[in-house]
Amino acid sequence: DLVYALPPNGQKRWDFRAGADIEAAPAIGDDGTIYVGSDDDKLYALAPEGTLRWAFTTGGDVRASAAVGSGVVYVGSFDSQLYAVKLDGTLAWTFRAGDRIVSSALVDSRGGILFGSQDDRLYCLEPDGHLRWSVELGGDVDSSPTLAADGTIFVGSDDRKLYALRAPAAQK
C-alpha cells in the first residue's frame, strides 16, 4: 500500500501510503504528477515531491495502471467502468464495460482509448467516451493492449492466445 520514489542511487526520497494494496504501476504526467490506483477504490494524484494532490473515488478496486491522455487520466475499475478523470481530479465521463477492468488503458495516435475487460472484449473508445468499436476475444482480457509501429494492436486473453488485431478504418 506504499508508493516509493527512489533516485538512481537507491536512497528513498519519499513514500506515500494509500488506503489499501497498490497492484498497478504508476503513470507519470507531463508535469511530473504521479497517478496510481489502489484497492481502496481510489485513483491518487501525487505531486513530484510525494504530496497528495487529489484522490478520486471509483466504485471498486483500481488495479489497472492509469493512462495519461490529453488533459485526462484514464483508469479502469473493478466496478466495470473506465473513468476519464480531468487533471484537476474531477470526472469527465465514464464508460461501462460488461465486467471488471484489470487491463490498463492505452491511448492511440488517433485519440482512441483501448482497454480490455473480463467480459472477454477489447474496447476502443472515442476521446469523449463513446464506443468507437469493440471485439470479442476467447476469454477475459486482463492484459494491457500494446501497439506496433504499423498500428497492429497486440493483446493477450485468458484463452491463452495473443491476438494481433487491426483497428477498423476511421469513419468519414
mmCIF file of C-alpha atoms in Angstrom:
data_model
loop_
_atom_site.group_PDB
_atom_site.id
_atom_site.type_symbol
_atom_site.label_atom_id
_atom_site.label_comp_id
_atom_site.label_asym_id
_atom_site.label_seq_id
_atom_site.Cartn_x
_atom_site.Cartn_y
_atom_site.Cartn_z
ATOM 1 C CA ASP A 1 0.000 0.000 0.000
ATOM 2 C CA LEU A 2 3.034 2.262 -0.421
ATOM 3 C CA VAL A 3 4.418 4.173 -3.378
ATOM 4 C CA TYR A 4 8.145 4.873 -3.141
ATOM 5 C CA ALA A 5 10.252 7.411 -5.011
ATOM 6 C CA LEU A 6 13.812 6.199 -5.484
ATOM 7 C CA PRO A 7 16.543 8.084 -7.347
ATOM 8 C CA PRO A 8 19.287 6.183 -9.211
ATOM 9 C CA ASN A 9 21.387 5.860 -6.024
ATOM 10 C CA GLY A 10 18.568 3.872 -4.366
ATOM 11 C CA GLN A 11 18.111 6.182 -1.377
ATOM 12 C CA LYS A 12 14.408 6.678 -0.692
ATOM 13 C CA ARG A 13 13.231 10.241 -1.418
ATOM 14 C CA TRP A 14 9.690 9.790 -0.146
ATOM 15 C CA ASP A 15 6.825 7.342 0.244
ATOM 16 C CA PHE A 16 3.056 7.692 0.080
ATOM 17 C CA ARG A 17 0.642 5.357 1.838
ATOM 18 C CA ALA A 18 -2.628 4.546 0.094
ATOM 19 C CA GLY A 19 -5.601 3.083 1.953
ATOM 20 C CA ALA A 20 -5.064 -0.459 0.617
ATOM 21 C CA ASP A 21 -2.835 -2.532 -1.677
ATOM 22 C CA ILE A 22 -1.411 -0.996 -4.841
ATOM 23 C CA GLU A 23 -1.385 -3.594 -7.626
ATOM 24 C CA ALA A 24 -0.567 -1.458 -10.681
ATOM 25 C CA ALA A 25 2.365 0.565 -11.908
ATOM 26 C CA PRO A 26 2.078 4.339 -11.565
ATOM 27 C CA ALA A 27 1.783 6.629 -14.581
ATOM 28 C CA ILE A 28 3.531 9.989 -14.760
ATOM 29 C CA GLY A 29 2.047 13.051 -16.446
ATOM 30 C CA ASP A 30 3.966 15.668 -18.412
ATOM 31 C CA ASP A 31 4.102 17.917 -15.323
ATOM 32 C CA GLY A 32 5.545 15.117 -13.153
ATOM 33 C CA THR A 33 2.258 14.246 -11.419
ATOM 34 C CA ILE A 34 2.156 10.561 -10.449
ATOM 35 C CA TYR A 35 -1.148 8.707 -10.917
ATOM 36 C CA VAL A 36 -1.691 5.383 -9.174
ATOM 37 C CA GLY A 37 -4.726 3.317 -8.246
ATOM 38 C CA SER A 38 -5.373 1.267 -5.143
ATOM 39 C CA ASP A 39 -7.633 -1.463 -3.784
ATOM 40 C CA ASP A 40 -9.287 1.247 -1.649
ATOM 41 C CA ASP A 41 -11.248 2.190 -4.811
ATOM 42 C CA LYS A 42 -9.204 5.334 -5.407
ATOM 43 C CA LEU A 43 -7.052 6.880 -8.097
ATOM 44 C CA TYR A 44 -4.409 9.074 -6.458
ATOM 45 C CA ALA A 45 -2.611 12.042 -7.981
ATOM 46 C CA LEU A 46 0.696 12.769 -6.262
ATOM 47 C CA ALA A 47 2.924 15.789 -6.724
ATOM 48 C CA PRO A 48 6.526 15.002 -7.769
ATOM 49 C CA GLU A 49 7.633 15.534 -4.143
ATOM 50 C CA GLY A 50 5.115 12.885 -2.962
ATOM 51 C CA THR A 51 2.320 15.013 -1.533
ATOM 52 C CA LEU A 52 -1.297 14.220 -2.313
ATOM 53 C CA ARG A 53 -2.843 16.496 -4.938
ATOM 54 C CA TRP A 54 -6.190 14.706 -5.022
ATOM 55 C CA ALA A 55 -7.891 11.320 -4.714
ATOM 56 C CA PHE A 56 -10.751 10.262 -6.982
ATOM 57 C CA THR A 57 -13.086 7.524 -5.717
ATOM 58 C CA THR A 58 -14.342 4.839 -8.105
ATOM 59 C CA GLY A 59 -16.832 2.081 -7.361
ATOM 60 C CA GLY A 60 -14.263 -0.723 -6.999
ATOM 61 C CA ASP A 61 -10.623 -1.739 -6.745
ATOM 62 C CA VAL A 62 -8.308 0.091 -9.154
ATOM 63 C CA ARG A 63 -5.736 -2.495 -10.254
ATOM 64 C CA ALA A 64 -5.170 -1.197 -13.778
ATOM 65 C CA SER A 65 -2.375 1.244 -14.439
ATOM 66 C CA ALA A 66 -3.620 4.670 -15.425
ATOM 67 C CA ALA A 67 -3.012 6.175 -18.857
ATOM 68 C CA VAL A 68 -2.496 9.904 -19.250
ATOM 69 C CA GLY A 69 -4.041 11.433 -22.359
ATOM 70 C CA SER A 70 -4.604 14.995 -23.471
ATOM 71 C CA GLY A 71 -5.726 16.618 -20.198
ATOM 72 C CA VAL A 72 -7.317 13.418 -18.904
ATOM 73 C CA VAL A 73 -6.288 10.347 -16.901
ATOM 74 C CA TYR A 74 -7.980 7.065 -17.901
ATOM 75 C CA VAL A 75 -8.271 4.190 -15.446
ATOM 76 C CA GLY A 76 -10.420 1.084 -15.165
ATOM 77 C CA SER A 77 -12.020 -0.295 -12.026
ATOM 78 C CA PHE A 78 -13.493 -3.491 -10.642
ATOM 79 C CA ASP A 79 -16.888 -1.769 -10.895
ATOM 80 C CA SER A 80 -16.690 -2.402 -14.687
ATOM 81 C CA GLN A 81 -16.213 1.257 -15.551
ATOM 82 C CA LEU A 82 -13.445 3.098 -17.337
ATOM 83 C CA TYR A 83 -13.080 6.534 -15.763
ATOM 84 C CA ALA A 84 -11.857 9.649 -17.556
ATOM 85 C CA VAL A 85 -10.663 11.969 -14.800
ATOM 86 C CA LYS A 86 -9.581 15.529 -15.561
ATOM 87 C CA LEU A 87 -6.166 16.618 -14.313
ATOM 88 C CA ASP A 88 -7.864 18.591 -11.517
ATOM 89 C CA GLY A 89 -9.413 15.372 -10.132
ATOM 90 C CA THR A 90 -12.964 15.888 -11.414
ATOM 91 C CA LEU A 91 -14.840 13.364 -13.514
ATOM 92 C CA ALA A 92 -15.030 13.954 -17.269
ATOM 93 C CA TRP A 93 -17.017 10.795 -18.128
ATOM 94 C CA THR A 94 -17.347 7.049 -17.539
ATOM 95 C CA PHE A 95 -17.918 4.077 -19.815
ATOM 96 C CA ARG A 96 -19.397 0.832 -18.502
ATOM 97 C CA ALA A 97 -17.943 -2.414 -19.823
ATOM 98 C CA GLY A 98 -19.603 -5.782 -19.230
ATOM 99 C CA ASP A 99 -17.336 -6.833 -16.344
ATOM 100 C CA ARG A 100 -14.338 -5.806 -14.232
ATOM 101 C CA ILE A 101 -11.479 -3.880 -15.836
ATOM 102 C CA VAL A 102 -7.971 -5.017 -14.910
ATOM 103 C CA SER A 103 -6.397 -4.072 -18.247
ATOM 104 C CA SER A 104 -4.504 -0.791 -18.385
ATOM 105 C CA ALA A 105 -5.738 1.705 -20.942
ATOM 106 C CA LEU A 106 -3.693 2.829 -23.933
ATOM 107 C CA VAL A 107 -4.288 5.987 -25.962
ATOM 108 C CA ASP A 108 -3.549 5.533 -29.672
ATOM 109 C CA SER A 109 -2.375 8.122 -32.205
ATOM 110 C CA ARG A 110 -5.980 8.882 -33.234
ATOM 111 C CA GLY A 111 -7.041 9.529 -29.621
ATOM 112 C CA GLY A 112 -8.735 6.156 -29.217
ATOM 113 C CA ILE A 113 -8.685 4.687 -25.716
ATOM 114 C CA LEU A 114 -8.014 0.938 -25.859
ATOM 115 C CA PHE A 115 -8.594 -1.406 -22.901
ATOM 116 C CA GLY A 116 -9.776 -4.916 -22.138
ATOM 117 C CA SER A 117 -12.394 -6.266 -19.747
ATOM 118 C CA GLN A 118 -13.251 -9.511 -18.044
ATOM 119 C CA ASP A 119 -16.308 -9.627 -20.333
ATOM 120 C CA ASP A 120 -13.915 -11.085 -22.983
ATOM 121 C CA ARG A 121 -13.865 -7.864 -25.014
ATOM 122 C CA LEU A 122 -11.267 -5.374 -26.190
ATOM 123 C CA TYR A 123 -12.750 -1.884 -26.389
ATOM 124 C CA CYS A 124 -11.786 1.288 -28.210
ATOM 125 C CA LEU A 125 -13.482 4.498 -27.095
ATOM 126 C CA GLU A 126 -13.593 7.954 -28.608
ATOM 127 C CA PRO A 127 -11.945 10.736 -26.561
ATOM 128 C CA ASP A 128 -15.461 11.772 -25.419
ATOM 129 C CA GLY A 129 -16.199 8.287 -24.017
ATOM 130 C CA HIS A 130 -18.403 6.951 -26.809
ATOM 131 C CA LEU A 131 -17.720 3.479 -28.166
ATOM 132 C CA ARG A 132 -15.618 3.502 -31.351
ATOM 133 C CA TRP A 133 -15.529 -0.306 -31.627
ATOM 134 C CA SER A 134 -15.169 -3.489 -29.590
ATOM 135 C CA VAL A 135 -14.259 -7.053 -30.401
ATOM 136 C CA GLU A 136 -14.984 -10.254 -28.509
ATOM 137 C CA LEU A 137 -11.977 -12.482 -27.838
ATOM 138 C CA GLY A 138 -11.856 -16.008 -26.420
ATOM 139 C CA GLY A 139 -11.521 -15.139 -22.721
ATOM 140 C CA ASP A 140 -11.057 -12.389 -20.163
ATOM 141 C CA VAL A 141 -8.876 -9.537 -21.430
ATOM 142 C CA ASP A 142 -6.871 -8.715 -18.315
ATOM 143 C CA SER A 143 -3.680 -7.875 -20.182
ATOM 144 C CA SER A 144 -2.941 -4.404 -21.428
ATOM 145 C CA PRO A 145 -3.015 -3.739 -25.171
ATOM 146 C CA THR A 146 0.077 -2.539 -26.963
ATOM 147 C CA LEU A 147 0.576 -1.022 -30.404
ATOM 148 C CA ALA A 148 3.153 -1.851 -33.038
ATOM 149 C CA ALA A 149 4.605 0.871 -35.280
ATOM 150 C CA ASP A 150 2.329 -0.264 -38.144
ATOM 151 C CA GLY A 151 -0.814 0.143 -35.978
ATOM 152 C CA THR A 152 -1.295 -3.538 -35.147
ATOM 153 C CA ILE A 153 -2.864 -3.991 -31.706
ATOM 154 C CA PHE A 154 -1.476 -6.846 -29.617
ATOM 155 C CA VAL A 155 -3.372 -8.124 -26.586
ATOM 156 C CA GLY A 156 -3.464 -11.358 -24.613
ATOM 157 C CA SER A 157 -6.536 -13.176 -23.361
ATOM 158 C CA ASP A 158 -7.314 -15.787 -20.732
ATOM 159 C CA ASP A 159 -7.863 -18.264 -23.576
ATOM 160 C CA ARG A 160 -4.017 -18.461 -23.724
ATOM 161 C CA LYS A 161 -3.818 -16.643 -27.038
ATOM 162 C CA LEU A 162 -2.049 -13.481 -28.104
ATOM 163 C CA TYR A 163 -4.195 -11.567 -30.573
ATOM 164 C CA ALA A 164 -2.863 -9.315 -33.328
ATOM 165 C CA LEU A 165 -5.677 -7.032 -34.488
ATOM 166 C CA ARG A 166 -6.152 -4.203 -36.933
ATOM 167 C CA ALA A 167 -8.453 -1.381 -35.893
ATOM 168 C CA PRO A 168 -11.338 -0.743 -38.272
ATOM 169 C CA ALA A 169 -10.727 2.096 -40.723
ATOM 170 C CA ALA A 170 -11.742 5.530 -39.492
ATOM 171 C CA GLN A 171 -15.280 6.586 -40.377
ATOM 172 C CA LYS A 172 -15.539 9.591 -42.698
#
